[in-house]
mmCIF file of C-alpha atoms and ligand atoms in Angstrom:
data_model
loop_
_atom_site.group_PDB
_atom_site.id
_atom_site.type_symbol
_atom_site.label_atom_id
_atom_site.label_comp_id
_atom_site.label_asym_id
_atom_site.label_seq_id
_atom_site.Cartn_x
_atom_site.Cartn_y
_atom_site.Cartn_z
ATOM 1 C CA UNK A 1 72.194 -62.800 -35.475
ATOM 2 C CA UNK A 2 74.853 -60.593 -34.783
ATOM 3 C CA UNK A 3 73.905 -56.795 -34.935
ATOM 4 C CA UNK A 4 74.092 -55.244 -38.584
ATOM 5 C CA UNK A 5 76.498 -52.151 -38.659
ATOM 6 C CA UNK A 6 77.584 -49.837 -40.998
ATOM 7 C CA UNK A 7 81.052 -51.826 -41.426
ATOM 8 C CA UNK A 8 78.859 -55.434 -42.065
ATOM 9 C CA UNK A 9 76.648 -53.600 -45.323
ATOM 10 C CA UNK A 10 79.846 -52.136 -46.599
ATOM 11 C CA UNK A 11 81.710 -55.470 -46.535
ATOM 12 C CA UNK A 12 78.248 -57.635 -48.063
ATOM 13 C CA UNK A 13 78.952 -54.864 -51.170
ATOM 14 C CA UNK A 14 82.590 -55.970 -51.497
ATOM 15 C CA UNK A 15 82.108 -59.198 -51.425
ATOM 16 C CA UNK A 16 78.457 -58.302 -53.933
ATOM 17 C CA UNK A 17 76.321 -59.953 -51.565
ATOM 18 C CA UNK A 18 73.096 -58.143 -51.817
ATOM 19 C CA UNK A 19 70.899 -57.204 -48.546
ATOM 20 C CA UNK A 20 67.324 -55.952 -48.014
ATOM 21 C CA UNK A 21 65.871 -53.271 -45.855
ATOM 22 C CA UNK A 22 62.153 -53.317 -45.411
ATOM 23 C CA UNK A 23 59.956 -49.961 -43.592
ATOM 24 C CA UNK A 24 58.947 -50.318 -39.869
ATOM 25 C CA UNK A 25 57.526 -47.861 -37.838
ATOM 26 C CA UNK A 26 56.438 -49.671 -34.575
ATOM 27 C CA UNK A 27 57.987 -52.333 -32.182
ATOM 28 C CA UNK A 28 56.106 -55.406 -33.658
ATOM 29 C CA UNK A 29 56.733 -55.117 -36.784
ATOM 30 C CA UNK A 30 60.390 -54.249 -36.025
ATOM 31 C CA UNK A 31 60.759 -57.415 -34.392
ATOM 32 C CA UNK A 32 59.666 -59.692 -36.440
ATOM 33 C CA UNK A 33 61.075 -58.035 -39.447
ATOM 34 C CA UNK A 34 64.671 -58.349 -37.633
ATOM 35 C CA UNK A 35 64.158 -61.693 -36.369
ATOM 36 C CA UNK A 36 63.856 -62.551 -40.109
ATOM 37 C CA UNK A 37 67.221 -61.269 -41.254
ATOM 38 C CA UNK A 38 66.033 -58.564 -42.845
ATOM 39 C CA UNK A 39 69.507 -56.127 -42.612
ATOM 40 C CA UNK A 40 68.062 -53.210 -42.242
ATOM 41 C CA UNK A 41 64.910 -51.427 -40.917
ATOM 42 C CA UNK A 42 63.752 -47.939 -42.713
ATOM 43 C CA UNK A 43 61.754 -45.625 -40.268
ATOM 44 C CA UNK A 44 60.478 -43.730 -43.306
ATOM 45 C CA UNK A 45 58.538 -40.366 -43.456
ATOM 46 C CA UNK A 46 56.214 -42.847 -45.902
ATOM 47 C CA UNK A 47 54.425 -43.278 -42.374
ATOM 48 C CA UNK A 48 52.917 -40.110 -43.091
ATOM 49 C CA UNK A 49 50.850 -41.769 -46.483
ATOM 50 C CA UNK A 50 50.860 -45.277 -44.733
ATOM 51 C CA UNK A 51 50.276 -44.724 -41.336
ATOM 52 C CA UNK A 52 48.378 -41.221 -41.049
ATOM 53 C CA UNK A 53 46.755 -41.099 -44.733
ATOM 54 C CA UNK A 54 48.279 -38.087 -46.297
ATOM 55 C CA UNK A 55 48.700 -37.637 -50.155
ATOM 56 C CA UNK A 56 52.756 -36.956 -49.478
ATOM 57 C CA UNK A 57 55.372 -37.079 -46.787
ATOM 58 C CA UNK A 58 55.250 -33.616 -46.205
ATOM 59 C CA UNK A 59 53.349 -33.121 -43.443
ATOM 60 C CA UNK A 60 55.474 -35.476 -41.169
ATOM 61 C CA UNK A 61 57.171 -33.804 -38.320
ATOM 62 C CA UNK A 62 60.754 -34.442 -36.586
ATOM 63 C CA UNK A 63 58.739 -35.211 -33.477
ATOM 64 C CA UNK A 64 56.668 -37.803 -34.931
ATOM 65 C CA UNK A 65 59.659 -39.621 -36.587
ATOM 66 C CA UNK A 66 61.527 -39.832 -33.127
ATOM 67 C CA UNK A 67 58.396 -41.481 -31.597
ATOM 68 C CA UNK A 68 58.267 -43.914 -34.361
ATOM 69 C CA UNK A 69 62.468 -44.739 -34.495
ATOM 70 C CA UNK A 70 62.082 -45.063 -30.752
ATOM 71 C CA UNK A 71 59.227 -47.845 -31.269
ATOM 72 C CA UNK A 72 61.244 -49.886 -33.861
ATOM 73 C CA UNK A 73 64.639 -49.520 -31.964
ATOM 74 C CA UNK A 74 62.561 -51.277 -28.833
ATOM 75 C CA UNK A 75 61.380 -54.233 -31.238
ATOM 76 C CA UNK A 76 64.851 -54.402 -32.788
ATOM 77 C CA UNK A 77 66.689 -57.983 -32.712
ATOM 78 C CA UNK A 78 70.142 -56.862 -34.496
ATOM 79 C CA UNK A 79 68.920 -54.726 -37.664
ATOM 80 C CA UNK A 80 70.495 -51.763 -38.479
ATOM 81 C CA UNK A 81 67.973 -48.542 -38.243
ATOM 82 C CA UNK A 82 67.510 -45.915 -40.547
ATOM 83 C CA UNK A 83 65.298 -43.286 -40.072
ATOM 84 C CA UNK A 84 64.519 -39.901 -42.389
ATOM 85 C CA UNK A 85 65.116 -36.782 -41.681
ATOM 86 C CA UNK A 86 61.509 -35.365 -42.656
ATOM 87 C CA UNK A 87 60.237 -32.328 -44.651
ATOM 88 C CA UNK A 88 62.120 -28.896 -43.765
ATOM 89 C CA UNK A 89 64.085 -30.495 -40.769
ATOM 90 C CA UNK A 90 67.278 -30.095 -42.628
ATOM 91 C CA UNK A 91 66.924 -27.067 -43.975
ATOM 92 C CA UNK A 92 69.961 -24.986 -42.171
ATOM 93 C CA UNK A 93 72.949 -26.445 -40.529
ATOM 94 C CA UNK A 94 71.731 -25.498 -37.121
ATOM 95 C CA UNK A 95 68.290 -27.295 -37.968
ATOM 96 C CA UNK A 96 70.197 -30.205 -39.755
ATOM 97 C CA UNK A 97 72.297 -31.151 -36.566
ATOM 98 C CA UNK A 98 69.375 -30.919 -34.096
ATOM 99 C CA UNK A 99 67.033 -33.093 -36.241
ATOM 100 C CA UNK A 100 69.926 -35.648 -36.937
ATOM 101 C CA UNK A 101 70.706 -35.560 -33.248
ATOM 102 C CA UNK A 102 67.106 -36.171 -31.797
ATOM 103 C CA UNK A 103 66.866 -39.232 -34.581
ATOM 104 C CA UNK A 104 69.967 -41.037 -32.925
ATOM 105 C CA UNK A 105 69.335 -40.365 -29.570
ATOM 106 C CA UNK A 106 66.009 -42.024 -30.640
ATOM 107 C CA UNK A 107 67.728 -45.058 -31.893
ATOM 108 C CA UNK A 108 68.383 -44.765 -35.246
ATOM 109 C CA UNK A 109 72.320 -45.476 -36.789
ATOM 110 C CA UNK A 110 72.530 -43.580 -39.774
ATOM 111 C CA UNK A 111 70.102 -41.125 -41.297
ATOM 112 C CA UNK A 112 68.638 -40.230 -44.688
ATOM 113 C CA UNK A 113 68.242 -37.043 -46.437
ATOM 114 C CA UNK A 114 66.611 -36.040 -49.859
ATOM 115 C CA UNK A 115 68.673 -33.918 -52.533
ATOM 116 C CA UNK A 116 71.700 -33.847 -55.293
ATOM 117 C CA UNK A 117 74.652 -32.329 -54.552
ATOM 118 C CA UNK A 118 74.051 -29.351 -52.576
ATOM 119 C CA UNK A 119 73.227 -31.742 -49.429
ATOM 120 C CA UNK A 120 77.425 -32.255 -49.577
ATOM 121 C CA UNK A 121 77.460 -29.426 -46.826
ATOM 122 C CA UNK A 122 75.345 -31.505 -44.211
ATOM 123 C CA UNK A 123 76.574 -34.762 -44.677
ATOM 124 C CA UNK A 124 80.111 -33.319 -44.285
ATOM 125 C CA UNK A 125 78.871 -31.340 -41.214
ATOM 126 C CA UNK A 126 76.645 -34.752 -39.971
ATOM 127 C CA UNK A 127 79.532 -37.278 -40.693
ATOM 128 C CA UNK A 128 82.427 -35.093 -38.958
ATOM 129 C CA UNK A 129 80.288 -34.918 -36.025
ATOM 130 C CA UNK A 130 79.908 -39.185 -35.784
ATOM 131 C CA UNK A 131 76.360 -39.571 -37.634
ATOM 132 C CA UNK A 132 76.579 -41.720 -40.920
ATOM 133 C CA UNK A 133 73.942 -40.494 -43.672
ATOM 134 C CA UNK A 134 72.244 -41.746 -46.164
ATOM 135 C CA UNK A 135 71.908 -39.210 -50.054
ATOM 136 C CA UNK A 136 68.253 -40.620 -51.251
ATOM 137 C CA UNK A 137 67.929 -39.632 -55.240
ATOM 138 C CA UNK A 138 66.116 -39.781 -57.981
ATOM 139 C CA UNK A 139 62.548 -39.406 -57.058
ATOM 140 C CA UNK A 140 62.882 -37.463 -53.757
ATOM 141 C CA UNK A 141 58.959 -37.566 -52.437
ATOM 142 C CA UNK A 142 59.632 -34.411 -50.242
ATOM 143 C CA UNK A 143 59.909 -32.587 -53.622
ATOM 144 C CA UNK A 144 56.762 -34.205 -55.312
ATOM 145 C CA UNK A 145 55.730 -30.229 -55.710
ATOM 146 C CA UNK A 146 58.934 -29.578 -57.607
ATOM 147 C CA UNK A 147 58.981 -32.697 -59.483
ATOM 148 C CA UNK A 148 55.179 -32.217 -60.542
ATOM 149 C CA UNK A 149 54.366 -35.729 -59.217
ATOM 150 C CA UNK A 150 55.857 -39.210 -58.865
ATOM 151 C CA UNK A 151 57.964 -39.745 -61.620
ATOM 152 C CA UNK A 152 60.577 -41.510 -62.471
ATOM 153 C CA UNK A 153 63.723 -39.508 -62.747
ATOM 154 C CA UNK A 154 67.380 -39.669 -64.928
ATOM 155 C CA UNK A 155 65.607 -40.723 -67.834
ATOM 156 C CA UNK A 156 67.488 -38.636 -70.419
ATOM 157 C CA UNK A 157 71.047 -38.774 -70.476
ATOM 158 C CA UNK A 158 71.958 -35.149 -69.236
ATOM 159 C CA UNK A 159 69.583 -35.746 -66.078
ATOM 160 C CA UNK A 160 71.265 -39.628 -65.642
ATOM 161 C CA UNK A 161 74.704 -38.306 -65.636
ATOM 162 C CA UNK A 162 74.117 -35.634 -63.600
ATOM 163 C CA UNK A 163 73.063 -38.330 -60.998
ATOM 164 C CA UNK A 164 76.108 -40.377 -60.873
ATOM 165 C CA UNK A 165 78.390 -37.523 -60.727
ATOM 166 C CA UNK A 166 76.085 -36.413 -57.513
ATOM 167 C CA UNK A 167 76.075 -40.095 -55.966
ATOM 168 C CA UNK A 168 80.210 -39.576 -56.914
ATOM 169 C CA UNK A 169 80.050 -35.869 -55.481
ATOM 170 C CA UNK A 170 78.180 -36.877 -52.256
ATOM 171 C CA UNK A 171 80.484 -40.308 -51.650
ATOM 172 C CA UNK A 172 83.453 -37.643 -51.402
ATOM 173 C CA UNK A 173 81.592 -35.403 -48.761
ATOM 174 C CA UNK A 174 81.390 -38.203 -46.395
ATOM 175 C CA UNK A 175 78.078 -39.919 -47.354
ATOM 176 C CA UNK A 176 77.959 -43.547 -46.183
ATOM 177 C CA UNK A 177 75.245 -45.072 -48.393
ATOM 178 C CA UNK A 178 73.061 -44.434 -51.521
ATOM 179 C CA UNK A 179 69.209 -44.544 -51.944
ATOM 180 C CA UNK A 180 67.797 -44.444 -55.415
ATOM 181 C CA UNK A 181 63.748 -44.119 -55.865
ATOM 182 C CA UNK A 182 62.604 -44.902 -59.151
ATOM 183 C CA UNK A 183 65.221 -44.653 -61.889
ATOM 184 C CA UNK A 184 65.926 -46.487 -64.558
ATOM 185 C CA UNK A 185 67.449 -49.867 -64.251
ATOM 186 C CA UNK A 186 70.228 -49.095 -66.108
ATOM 187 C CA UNK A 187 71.320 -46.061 -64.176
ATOM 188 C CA UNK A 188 70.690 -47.688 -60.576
ATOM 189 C CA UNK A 189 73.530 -50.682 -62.209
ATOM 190 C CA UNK A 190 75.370 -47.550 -63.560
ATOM 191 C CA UNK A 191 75.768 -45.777 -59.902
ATOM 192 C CA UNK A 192 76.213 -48.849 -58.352
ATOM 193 C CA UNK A 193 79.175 -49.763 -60.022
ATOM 194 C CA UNK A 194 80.250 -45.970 -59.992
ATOM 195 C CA UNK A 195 80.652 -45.831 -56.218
ATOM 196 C CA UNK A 196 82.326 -47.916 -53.036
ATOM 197 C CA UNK A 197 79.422 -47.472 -50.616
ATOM 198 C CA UNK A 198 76.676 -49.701 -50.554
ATOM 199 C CA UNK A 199 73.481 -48.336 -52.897
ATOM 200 C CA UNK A 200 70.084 -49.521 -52.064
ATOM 201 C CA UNK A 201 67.254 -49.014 -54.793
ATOM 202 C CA UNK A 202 63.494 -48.872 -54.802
ATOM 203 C CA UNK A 203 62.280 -48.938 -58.287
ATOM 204 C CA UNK A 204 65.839 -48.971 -59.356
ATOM 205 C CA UNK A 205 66.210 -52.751 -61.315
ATOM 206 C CA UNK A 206 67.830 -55.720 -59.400
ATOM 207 C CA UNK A 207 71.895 -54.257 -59.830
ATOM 208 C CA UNK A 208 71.950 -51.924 -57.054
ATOM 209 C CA UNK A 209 73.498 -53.582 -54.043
ATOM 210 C CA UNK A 210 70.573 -53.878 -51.813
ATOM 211 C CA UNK A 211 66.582 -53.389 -52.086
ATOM 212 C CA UNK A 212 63.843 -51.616 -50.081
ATOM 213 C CA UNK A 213 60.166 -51.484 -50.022
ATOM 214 C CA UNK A 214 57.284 -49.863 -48.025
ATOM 215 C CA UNK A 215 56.119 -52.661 -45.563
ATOM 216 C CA UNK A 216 52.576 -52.205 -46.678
ATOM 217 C CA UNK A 217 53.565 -52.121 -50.333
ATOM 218 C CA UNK A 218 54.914 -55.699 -49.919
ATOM 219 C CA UNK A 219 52.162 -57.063 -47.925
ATOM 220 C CA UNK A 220 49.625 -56.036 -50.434
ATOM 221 C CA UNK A 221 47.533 -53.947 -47.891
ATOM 222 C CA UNK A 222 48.073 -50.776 -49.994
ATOM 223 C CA UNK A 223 45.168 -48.753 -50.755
ATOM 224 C CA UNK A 224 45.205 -47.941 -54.550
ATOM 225 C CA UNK A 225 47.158 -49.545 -57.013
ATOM 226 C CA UNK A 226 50.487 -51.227 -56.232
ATOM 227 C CA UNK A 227 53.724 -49.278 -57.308
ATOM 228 C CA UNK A 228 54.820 -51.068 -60.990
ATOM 229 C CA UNK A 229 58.337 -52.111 -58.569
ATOM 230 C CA UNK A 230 56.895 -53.547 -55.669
ATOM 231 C CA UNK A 231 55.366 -57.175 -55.324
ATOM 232 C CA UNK A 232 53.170 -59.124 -53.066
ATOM 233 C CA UNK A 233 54.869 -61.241 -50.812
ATOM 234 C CA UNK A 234 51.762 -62.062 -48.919
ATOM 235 C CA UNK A 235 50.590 -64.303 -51.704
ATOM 236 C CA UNK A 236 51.555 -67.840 -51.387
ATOM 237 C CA UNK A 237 53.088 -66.982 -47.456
ATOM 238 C CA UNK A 238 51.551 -68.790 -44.706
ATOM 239 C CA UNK A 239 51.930 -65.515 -42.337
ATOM 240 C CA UNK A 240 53.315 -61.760 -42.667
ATOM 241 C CA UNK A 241 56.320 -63.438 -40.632
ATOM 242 C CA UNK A 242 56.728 -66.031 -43.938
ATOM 243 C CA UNK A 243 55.840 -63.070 -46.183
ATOM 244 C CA UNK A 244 59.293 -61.156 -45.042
ATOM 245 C CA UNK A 245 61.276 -64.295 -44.887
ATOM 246 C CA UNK A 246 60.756 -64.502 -48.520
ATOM 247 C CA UNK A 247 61.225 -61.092 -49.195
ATOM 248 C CA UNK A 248 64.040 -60.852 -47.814
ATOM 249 C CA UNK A 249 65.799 -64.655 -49.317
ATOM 250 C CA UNK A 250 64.389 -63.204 -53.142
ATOM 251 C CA UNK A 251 66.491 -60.458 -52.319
ATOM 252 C CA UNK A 252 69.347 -62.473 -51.599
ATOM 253 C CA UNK A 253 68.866 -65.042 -54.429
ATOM 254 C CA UNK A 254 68.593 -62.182 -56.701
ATOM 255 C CA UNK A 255 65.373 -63.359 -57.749
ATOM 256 C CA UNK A 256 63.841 -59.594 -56.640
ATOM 257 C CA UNK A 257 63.031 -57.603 -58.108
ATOM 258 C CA UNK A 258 62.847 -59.061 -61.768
ATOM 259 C CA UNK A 259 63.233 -56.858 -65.032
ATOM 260 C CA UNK A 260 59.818 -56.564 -65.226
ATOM 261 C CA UNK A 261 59.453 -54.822 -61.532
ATOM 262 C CA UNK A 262 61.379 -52.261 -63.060
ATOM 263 C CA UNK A 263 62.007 -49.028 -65.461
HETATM 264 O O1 KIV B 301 60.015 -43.022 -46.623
HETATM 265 C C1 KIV B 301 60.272 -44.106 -47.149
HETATM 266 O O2 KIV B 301 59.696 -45.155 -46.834
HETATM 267 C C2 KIV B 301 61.287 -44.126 -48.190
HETATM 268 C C3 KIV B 301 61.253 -45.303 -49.120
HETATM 269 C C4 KIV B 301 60.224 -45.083 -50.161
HETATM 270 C C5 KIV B 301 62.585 -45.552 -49.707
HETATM 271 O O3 KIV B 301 62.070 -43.228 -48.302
#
C-alpha cells in the first residue's frame, strides 16, 4: 500500500468512498492495524482512560502523547497518523505551535483539536505554518466538566445548526478535516454534505465520510459497558489481525455502523 496522505482522504470523499481510522498508541498495534488498510491511525488522548485508567482525558500530557505518536509512527506500514493535541496544550498561540510542533516532529501528519469556532485562530495560525488540523465536535471529552458528562450533543435545532455553521466556519480558517463524537445521525449526514473536507464520525450514523473507534472499544476488551456506537469485531474473527480487517471492509461496504449503532 501506498502511503495515505492528506490529498488520498480528500480525493476517497470526492469520489464518496468511505475510509476508517482506528486508535493506536504503540508500534504493534500500529502495524498490524496499517498492514490491514486501515487509512488512518488516531494517537488519541483516549490512552489516558484506555491505557493509564483515568475517568477522562484530562490528565494526559503533551509529553506522553509524543512518546506514544513516536511508537505508532515506528509500527506504521503507510497509514496516515493523527495524533491529539491533549488537555490545555493549545491553550495560547505560543502553547498551540509548540505542542503541534513536538506532535509532528514525533510523527504524526495532521493534528486534532477540541472546540467550535473560536479554535479558527489556531488552525489558521497551525495551517499557515504547514501543519494540517483536524476541528473534533460535538462531544469534545476534554470538556466533559463543561458538558456535565458524556452526552450526546446538537440535539435541538439551535445547538445542530450552530454546528454546521462551525464545521462551515472552521473549513474557511484552513481546517483540513472534521471529527464528530456523538451527534445525531442526521446532523453528522447534514455536515457532511455541508462541507468539502473529509468528516469522520464516532457515534455520528453511517453518512459521514469516514468512521473511527477506540481500538479497545472494537475489540471488546473495554471495561464497563460498550459505547451504544461501537461494536465487537472480535466476535466471529479468528485473530485481532481478522478483527480489524473486518472493521475496516464494514466500513467500506457501508455495512458500519448500522442505524441502530447510532443516535
Ligand atoms: O481520543 C480519542 O481516541 C478520540 C476518539 C474518541 C475520536 O478522540
Amino acid at each position: 500500500m501506498s502511503n495515505i496522505t492528506l490529498h488520498t482522504l480528500t480525493k476517497l470523499k470526492q469520489s464518496g468512498e468511505k475510509f476508517s481510522v482506528l486508535t493506536a498508541y504503540d508500534a504493534t498495534f500500529a502495524h498490524i492495524i496499517s498492514s490491514v488498510g486501515v487509512e488512518m491511525i488516531l494517537v488519541g488522548d483516549s490512552l489516558g482512560m484506555v491505557l493509564q485508567g483515568h475517568d477522562s482525558t484530562l490528565p494526559v500530557t503533551l509529553d506522553e502523547m509524543v512518546y506514544h505518536t513516536t511508537a505508532v509512527a515506528r509500527g506504521n506500514k503507510g497509514s496516515m497518523i493523527m495524533a491529539d493535541l491533549p488537555f490545555m496544550s493549545y491553550a495560547t498561540d505560543e502553547q498551540c505551535m509548540h505542542s503541534a510542533g513536538k506532535l509532528m516532529q514525533a510523527g504524526a501528519h495532521i493534528i486534532k483539536i477540541e472546540g467550535g469556532a473560536w479554535l479558527d485562530r489556531s488552525i489558521r495560525l497551525l495551517a499557515d505554518r504547514g501543519v494540517p488540523v483536524c476541528a473534533h465536535l460535538g462531544l469534545t471529552p476534554q470538556a466533559v466538566n463543561k458538558l456535565g458528562g458524556y452526552r450526546v450533543q446538537g440535539k435541538d435545532s439551535a445547538s445542530a445548526q450552530q454546528m454546521i455553521e462551525d464545521a462551515r466556519h472552521l473549513e474557511q480558517a484552513g481546517a483540513s478535516m472534521i471529527l464528530l463524537e456523538c451527534v445525531p445521525s442526521i446532523l453528522g449526514a447534514e455536515i457532511s454534505r455541508n462541507v468539502d473536507i473529509p468528516v469522520i464520525g464516532i457515534g455520528a450514523g453511517p453518512d459521514t465520510d469516514a468512521q473511527v473507534l477506540v481500538m479497545h472499544d472494537m475489540l471488546g476488551i473495554t471495561p464497563g459497558r460498550r459505547p451504544r456506537f461501537s461494536r465487537n469485531f472480535m466476535e466471529g474473527a479468528s485473530s485481532i489481525e481478522d478483527a480489524f480487517r473486518q472493521y475496516h471492509a464494514a466500513v467500506k461496504d457501508g455495512s458500519f455502523p448500522n442505524q441502530s449503532e447510532g443516535f
